[in-house]
Short mmCIF file of C-alpha atoms (C1' of nucleotides) in Angstrom, two decimals:
data_model
loop_
_atom_site.label_atom_id
_atom_site.label_comp_id
_atom_site.label_asym_id
_atom_site.label_seq_id
_atom_site.Cartn_x
_atom_site.Cartn_y
_atom_site.Cartn_z
CA MET A 1 -54.64 -230.29 -59.02
CA LYS A 2 -58.33 -229.59 -58.39
CA ILE A 3 -59.30 -231.95 -61.20
CA PHE A 4 -57.00 -234.67 -59.93
CA ILE A 5 -58.39 -234.39 -56.40
CA ARG A 6 -61.91 -234.53 -57.78
CA VAL A 7 -61.18 -237.86 -59.49
CA MET A 8 -59.50 -239.33 -56.41
CA LYS A 9 -62.35 -238.23 -54.16
CA ALA A 10 -64.88 -239.71 -56.56
CA LEU A 11 -63.12 -243.07 -56.33
CA SER A 12 -62.77 -242.92 -52.54
CA ASP A 13 -66.22 -244.32 -51.84
CA PRO A 14 -67.06 -248.05 -52.05
CA ASN A 15 -70.50 -247.47 -53.58
CA ARG A 16 -69.05 -245.30 -56.32
CA VAL A 17 -66.33 -247.83 -57.10
CA LYS A 18 -68.98 -250.52 -57.31
CA MET A 19 -70.92 -248.36 -59.76
CA MET A 20 -67.82 -248.01 -61.92
CA LYS A 21 -67.36 -251.77 -61.96
CA LEU A 22 -71.01 -252.40 -62.83
CA LEU A 23 -70.90 -249.89 -65.66
CA GLN A 24 -68.06 -251.86 -67.22
CA HIS A 25 -70.66 -254.44 -68.18
CA ARG A 26 -73.38 -252.24 -69.64
CA PRO A 27 -75.03 -248.84 -69.33
CA LEU A 28 -77.45 -248.70 -66.43
CA CYS A 29 -80.22 -246.42 -65.28
CA VAL A 30 -80.39 -245.01 -61.76
CA CYS A 31 -82.99 -247.47 -60.55
CA GLU A 32 -81.00 -250.46 -61.78
CA ILE A 33 -77.97 -249.20 -59.92
CA LYS A 34 -79.81 -248.45 -56.68
CA GLU A 35 -81.44 -251.88 -56.90
CA CYS A 36 -78.12 -253.65 -57.42
CA LEU A 37 -76.39 -251.83 -54.57
CA GLY A 38 -79.38 -251.81 -52.25
CA ILE A 39 -79.29 -248.08 -51.56
CA ALA A 40 -81.85 -245.27 -51.72
CA GLN A 41 -82.61 -243.67 -55.06
CA SER A 42 -81.45 -240.25 -53.90
CA THR A 43 -78.19 -241.73 -52.73
CA ALA A 44 -77.56 -243.42 -56.07
CA SER A 45 -78.40 -240.25 -57.97
CA LYS A 46 -76.04 -238.18 -55.86
CA HIS A 47 -73.16 -240.63 -56.25
CA LEU A 48 -73.63 -240.70 -60.00
CA LYS A 49 -73.48 -236.93 -60.12
CA ILE A 50 -70.14 -237.01 -58.30
CA LEU A 51 -68.79 -239.55 -60.77
CA GLU A 52 -70.08 -237.47 -63.66
CA ASP A 53 -68.52 -234.27 -62.31
CA ALA A 54 -65.21 -236.13 -62.19
CA ASP A 55 -65.61 -237.15 -65.84
CA LEU A 56 -65.65 -240.80 -64.90
CA VAL A 57 -69.18 -241.35 -66.14
CA ARG A 58 -71.54 -239.75 -68.62
CA SER A 59 -75.32 -239.79 -68.91
CA PHE A 60 -77.86 -239.56 -71.67
CA LYS A 61 -81.60 -239.49 -71.39
CA ASP A 62 -83.81 -242.10 -72.93
CA GLY A 63 -87.31 -240.88 -72.37
CA LEU A 64 -88.05 -241.16 -68.70
CA TRP A 65 -84.86 -243.02 -67.97
CA VAL A 66 -81.35 -241.65 -67.66
CA ASN A 67 -78.68 -244.07 -68.80
CA TYR A 68 -75.26 -243.86 -67.26
CA SER A 69 -72.15 -245.31 -68.86
CA LEU A 70 -68.40 -245.07 -68.44
CA SER A 71 -66.94 -241.87 -69.83
CA ASP A 72 -64.82 -242.04 -72.96
CA GLY A 73 -62.12 -240.22 -71.02
CA ASN A 74 -61.83 -237.23 -73.31
CA GLY A 75 -62.64 -234.89 -70.45
CA SER A 76 -59.77 -235.55 -68.09
CA PRO A 77 -56.58 -237.59 -68.52
CA PHE A 78 -56.73 -238.54 -64.84
CA ALA A 79 -60.22 -239.91 -65.24
CA ALA A 80 -59.27 -241.68 -68.46
CA SER A 81 -56.34 -243.38 -66.78
CA MET A 82 -58.37 -244.49 -63.78
CA ILE A 83 -61.15 -245.83 -65.98
CA GLY A 84 -58.52 -247.91 -67.73
CA ASN A 85 -56.97 -249.13 -64.51
CA LEU A 86 -60.30 -250.11 -63.03
CA LYS A 87 -60.90 -252.41 -66.00
CA HIS A 88 -58.27 -254.80 -64.68
CA TRP A 89 -58.55 -253.93 -60.99
CA LEU A 90 -60.89 -255.43 -58.38
CA GLY A 91 -62.05 -258.18 -60.70
CA ASN A 92 -61.41 -260.73 -57.95
CA ASP A 93 -62.96 -258.67 -55.17
CA ALA A 94 -65.68 -260.60 -53.33
CA GLN A 95 -68.11 -257.69 -53.06
CA ILE A 96 -67.70 -256.83 -56.72
CA GLN A 97 -68.17 -260.43 -57.81
CA ARG A 98 -71.38 -260.69 -55.83
CA LEU A 99 -72.73 -257.62 -57.62
CA GLU A 100 -71.66 -258.94 -60.99
CA ASN A 101 -73.50 -262.15 -60.25
CA ILE A 102 -76.81 -260.44 -59.60
CA LEU A 103 -76.43 -257.84 -62.36
CA PRO A 104 -77.74 -260.06 -65.19
CA GLY A 105 -80.98 -260.50 -63.25
CA ILE A 106 -81.48 -256.77 -62.83
CA ASP A 107 -83.90 -255.20 -65.32
CA ARG A 108 -85.33 -251.70 -65.12
CA HIS A 109 -88.79 -252.96 -66.04
CA ASN A 110 -89.00 -255.31 -63.08
CA ILE A 111 -88.03 -252.95 -60.31
CA VAL A 112 -90.77 -252.13 -57.84
CA GLY A 113 -90.13 -248.95 -55.88
CA LYS A 114 -88.07 -246.80 -58.22
CA GLY A 115 -88.29 -243.66 -56.15
CA MET B 1 -61.51 -253.20 -52.20
CA LYS B 2 -60.51 -251.87 -48.79
CA ILE B 3 -56.92 -251.48 -49.94
CA PHE B 4 -57.95 -249.70 -53.11
CA ILE B 5 -60.17 -247.29 -51.18
CA ARG B 6 -57.34 -246.61 -48.76
CA VAL B 7 -55.06 -245.55 -51.63
CA MET B 8 -57.72 -243.37 -53.22
CA LYS B 9 -58.53 -241.69 -49.91
CA ALA B 10 -54.85 -241.09 -49.26
CA LEU B 11 -54.58 -239.26 -52.58
CA SER B 12 -57.77 -237.26 -52.07
CA ASP B 13 -56.13 -234.52 -50.05
CA PRO B 14 -54.09 -231.67 -51.60
CA ASN B 15 -51.47 -231.65 -48.85
CA ARG B 16 -50.87 -235.37 -49.24
CA VAL B 17 -50.56 -235.10 -53.01
CA LYS B 18 -48.07 -232.27 -52.53
CA MET B 19 -46.06 -234.52 -50.20
CA MET B 20 -45.98 -237.24 -52.85
CA LYS B 21 -44.70 -234.77 -55.43
CA LEU B 22 -42.03 -233.42 -53.08
CA LEU B 23 -40.84 -236.92 -52.22
CA GLN B 24 -40.21 -237.55 -55.91
CA HIS B 25 -37.20 -235.27 -55.57
CA ARG B 26 -35.60 -236.65 -52.42
CA PRO B 27 -36.38 -238.23 -49.05
CA LEU B 28 -37.56 -235.69 -46.50
CA CYS B 29 -38.03 -235.57 -42.76
CA VAL B 30 -41.27 -234.41 -41.15
CA CYS B 31 -39.97 -230.97 -40.30
CA GLU B 32 -38.80 -230.34 -43.87
CA ILE B 33 -42.20 -231.30 -45.18
CA LYS B 34 -44.14 -229.21 -42.68
CA GLU B 35 -41.85 -226.28 -43.45
CA CYS B 36 -42.35 -226.61 -47.19
CA LEU B 37 -46.12 -226.87 -46.95
CA GLY B 38 -46.53 -224.36 -44.14
CA ILE B 39 -48.54 -226.66 -41.88
CA ALA B 40 -48.26 -227.75 -38.26
CA GLN B 41 -45.89 -230.57 -37.35
CA SER B 42 -48.69 -232.75 -36.03
CA THR B 43 -50.63 -232.26 -39.23
CA ALA B 44 -47.68 -233.27 -41.38
CA SER B 45 -47.03 -236.33 -39.23
CA LYS B 46 -50.63 -237.49 -39.49
CA HIS B 47 -50.76 -237.06 -43.24
CA LEU B 48 -47.56 -239.04 -43.62
CA LYS B 49 -49.02 -241.84 -41.56
CA ILE B 50 -52.02 -241.99 -43.87
CA LEU B 51 -49.73 -242.17 -46.90
CA GLU B 52 -47.67 -244.85 -45.22
CA ASP B 53 -50.74 -246.92 -44.31
CA ALA B 54 -51.69 -246.81 -47.98
CA ASP B 55 -48.23 -248.08 -48.96
CA LEU B 56 -47.51 -244.93 -50.90
CA VAL B 57 -44.63 -243.91 -48.67
CA ARG B 58 -42.19 -245.60 -46.35
CA SER B 59 -40.14 -244.29 -43.46
CA PHE B 60 -36.83 -245.12 -41.84
CA LYS B 61 -35.30 -243.58 -38.80
CA ASP B 62 -32.00 -241.77 -38.86
CA GLY B 63 -31.27 -240.99 -35.26
CA LEU B 64 -33.66 -238.33 -34.15
CA TRP B 65 -35.04 -237.78 -37.62
CA VAL B 66 -37.51 -239.92 -39.54
CA ASN B 67 -36.94 -239.89 -43.28
CA TYR B 68 -39.88 -240.45 -45.57
CA SER B 69 -39.52 -241.56 -49.15
CA LEU B 70 -41.75 -242.93 -51.89
CA SER B 71 -42.62 -246.58 -51.42
CA ASP B 72 -41.10 -249.14 -53.78
CA GLY B 73 -44.63 -250.32 -54.49
CA ASN B 74 -44.15 -253.90 -53.36
CA GLY B 75 -46.92 -253.57 -50.81
CA SER B 76 -49.91 -252.81 -53.01
CA PRO B 77 -50.29 -252.86 -56.81
CA PHE B 78 -52.74 -249.96 -56.55
CA ALA B 79 -50.20 -247.87 -54.68
CA ALA B 80 -47.45 -248.89 -57.09
CA SER B 81 -49.50 -247.83 -60.07
CA MET B 82 -50.45 -244.49 -58.56
CA ILE B 83 -46.85 -243.76 -57.58
CA GLY B 84 -45.94 -244.35 -61.21
CA ASN B 85 -48.73 -242.18 -62.54
CA LEU B 86 -47.91 -239.33 -60.21
CA LYS B 87 -44.39 -239.22 -61.66
CA HIS B 88 -45.76 -237.76 -64.87
CA TRP B 89 -48.85 -236.09 -63.46
CA LEU B 90 -49.19 -232.58 -61.99
CA GLY B 91 -45.72 -231.55 -63.15
CA ASN B 92 -47.20 -228.38 -64.61
CA ASP B 93 -49.44 -227.57 -61.68
CA ALA B 94 -48.81 -224.07 -60.32
CA GLN B 95 -49.01 -225.04 -56.64
CA ILE B 96 -46.66 -227.97 -57.14
CA GLN B 97 -44.17 -225.88 -59.08
CA ARG B 98 -44.10 -223.29 -56.34
CA LEU B 99 -43.24 -225.98 -53.81
CA GLU B 100 -40.58 -227.46 -56.05
CA ASN B 101 -39.02 -224.03 -56.34
CA ILE B 102 -38.62 -223.58 -52.59
CA LEU B 103 -37.66 -227.20 -51.91
CA PRO B 104 -33.94 -226.80 -52.71
CA GLY B 105 -33.71 -224.09 -50.04
CA ILE B 106 -35.28 -226.30 -47.37
CA ASP B 107 -32.78 -227.95 -45.03
CA ARG B 108 -33.62 -229.78 -41.81
CA HIS B 109 -30.74 -228.10 -39.99
CA ASN B 110 -32.05 -224.60 -40.65
CA ILE B 111 -35.61 -225.02 -39.50
CA VAL B 112 -36.57 -223.10 -36.40
CA GLY B 113 -39.62 -224.49 -34.64
CA LYS B 114 -39.60 -228.18 -35.46
CA GLY B 115 -42.42 -229.07 -33.09
"C1'" DT C 1 -104.91 -231.63 -69.29
"C1'" DT C 2 -104.57 -234.90 -65.69
"C1'" DT C 3 -101.99 -238.88 -63.96
"C1'" DA C 4 -98.07 -241.72 -63.49
"C1'" DT C 5 -93.22 -242.51 -63.29
"C1'" DA C 6 -87.95 -241.98 -63.26
"C1'" DT C 7 -84.66 -238.88 -61.74
"C1'" DA C 8 -82.86 -234.73 -59.35
"C1'" DT C 9 -82.83 -231.86 -55.44
"C1'" DT C 10 -83.57 -230.44 -50.65
"C1'" DC C 11 -83.44 -231.16 -45.83
"C1'" DC C 12 -81.77 -233.21 -41.81
"C1'" DA C 13 -79.03 -236.36 -38.86
"C1'" DT C 14 -74.81 -238.83 -38.46
"C1'" DT C 15 -70.15 -239.86 -39.41
"C1'" DT C 16 -65.71 -238.79 -41.16
"C1'" DT C 17 -61.97 -235.70 -42.10
"C1'" DA C 18 -58.58 -232.00 -41.35
"C1'" DA C 19 -56.35 -228.68 -38.61
"C1'" DC C 20 -53.91 -226.99 -34.56
"C1'" DG C 21 -51.98 -226.81 -29.78
"C1'" DA C 22 -50.46 -229.51 -26.09
"C1'" DT C 23 -48.53 -233.61 -24.49
"C1'" DT C 24 -46.01 -237.87 -24.81
"C1'" DT C 25 -42.58 -240.82 -26.79
"C1'" DA C 26 -38.03 -242.01 -28.59
"C1'" DC C 27 -33.56 -241.01 -29.21
"C1'" DT C 28 -29.16 -238.28 -28.60
"C1'" DT C 29 -25.92 -235.96 -26.05
"C1'" DG C 30 -23.91 -233.54 -22.13
"C1'" DC D 1 -28.90 -239.76 -15.35
"C1'" DA D 2 -30.68 -235.23 -17.02
"C1'" DA D 3 -31.60 -232.05 -20.79
"C1'" DG D 4 -32.73 -231.32 -25.39
"C1'" DT D 5 -34.88 -232.38 -29.82
"C1'" DA D 6 -37.74 -234.61 -33.71
"C1'" DA D 7 -41.74 -237.07 -34.33
"C1'" DA D 8 -46.06 -239.30 -32.81
"C1'" DT D 9 -50.23 -239.09 -30.32
"C1'" DC D 10 -54.20 -236.92 -27.88
"C1'" DG D 11 -57.98 -233.63 -27.36
"C1'" DT D 12 -60.80 -230.44 -29.42
"C1'" DT D 13 -63.16 -227.90 -33.07
"C1'" DA D 14 -64.86 -226.85 -37.64
"C1'" DA D 15 -65.83 -228.40 -42.14
"C1'" DA D 16 -67.09 -231.90 -45.39
"C1'" DA D 17 -69.11 -236.32 -46.76
"C1'" DT D 18 -72.69 -239.82 -46.50
"C1'" DG D 19 -77.35 -241.63 -46.20
"C1'" DG D 20 -82.38 -241.63 -46.40
"C1'" DA D 21 -87.03 -239.45 -46.47
"C1'" DA D 22 -89.56 -236.02 -48.57
"C1'" DT D 23 -90.24 -232.94 -52.28
"C1'" DA D 24 -89.60 -231.00 -56.91
"C1'" DT D 25 -88.78 -231.60 -61.83
"C1'" DA D 26 -89.39 -233.61 -66.30
"C1'" DT D 27 -91.21 -236.69 -69.44
"C1'" DA D 28 -94.71 -240.14 -71.00
"C1'" DA D 29 -99.22 -241.81 -71.27
"C1'" DA D 30 -104.27 -241.72 -70.73
#
DNA sequence: TTTATATATTCCATTTTAACGATTTACTTG
DNA sequence: CAAGTAAATCGTTAAAATGGAATATATAAA
């Protein structure tokens, strides 16, 4: 039950759902995500931790950067199922589409104030 | 997006998830639900409203009682999918099993303080 | 070893959520 | 119509979630 609630809570916030949708395209570092969503770096980092704790996302370091990507779902069946659902959900959402449009132009090397 | 968030939020609370699991067995009135979960009548009523607003549950009046049952899922595809998932999720959860054990003994006509 | 940089963490203010008791509403029945 | 009953709503309080600025941590580079 606790694990299920943790997954539902993680997906109860618009910014976190947006992150999940962005990560469907490619792994992203924290600064790319905060840039895309237009939020503070600390806010992005905290949201990603919540997604990671729910097994929806995983991270691996690449030097100074930390890359986040969708989890493979081996951790929790609830998370795995929701990751699958989200692949074909919200694709026609206006907010999501706007983010997906600007995502290709987002590059970690061109971001000014990273934190 | 708003609809999706509403469903996720609705399923982010243990008492509401318990209600969903109980309603898999049979329709229940507010006083049966509050009795089963051991919460106040006003609390049960509010939670049910949140589930209903998310299209996870529907209600129909039967005289003085209001019966709640699982939604048929026609309102929201997100709700429909989660209703389906919940059918085979949490069946082995200890808290849920305890509730399912006492449910057969719960009858609206034998409840003392209904509100 | 010093400096720079990306991320994580802490702190604080604000908003949202959950719970209960009390009251109101809606319906039934005497 | 009056009394009784189940559910919904209101008012209040405590806990949790969210956001950003500031700080700490960790790694890379000079």
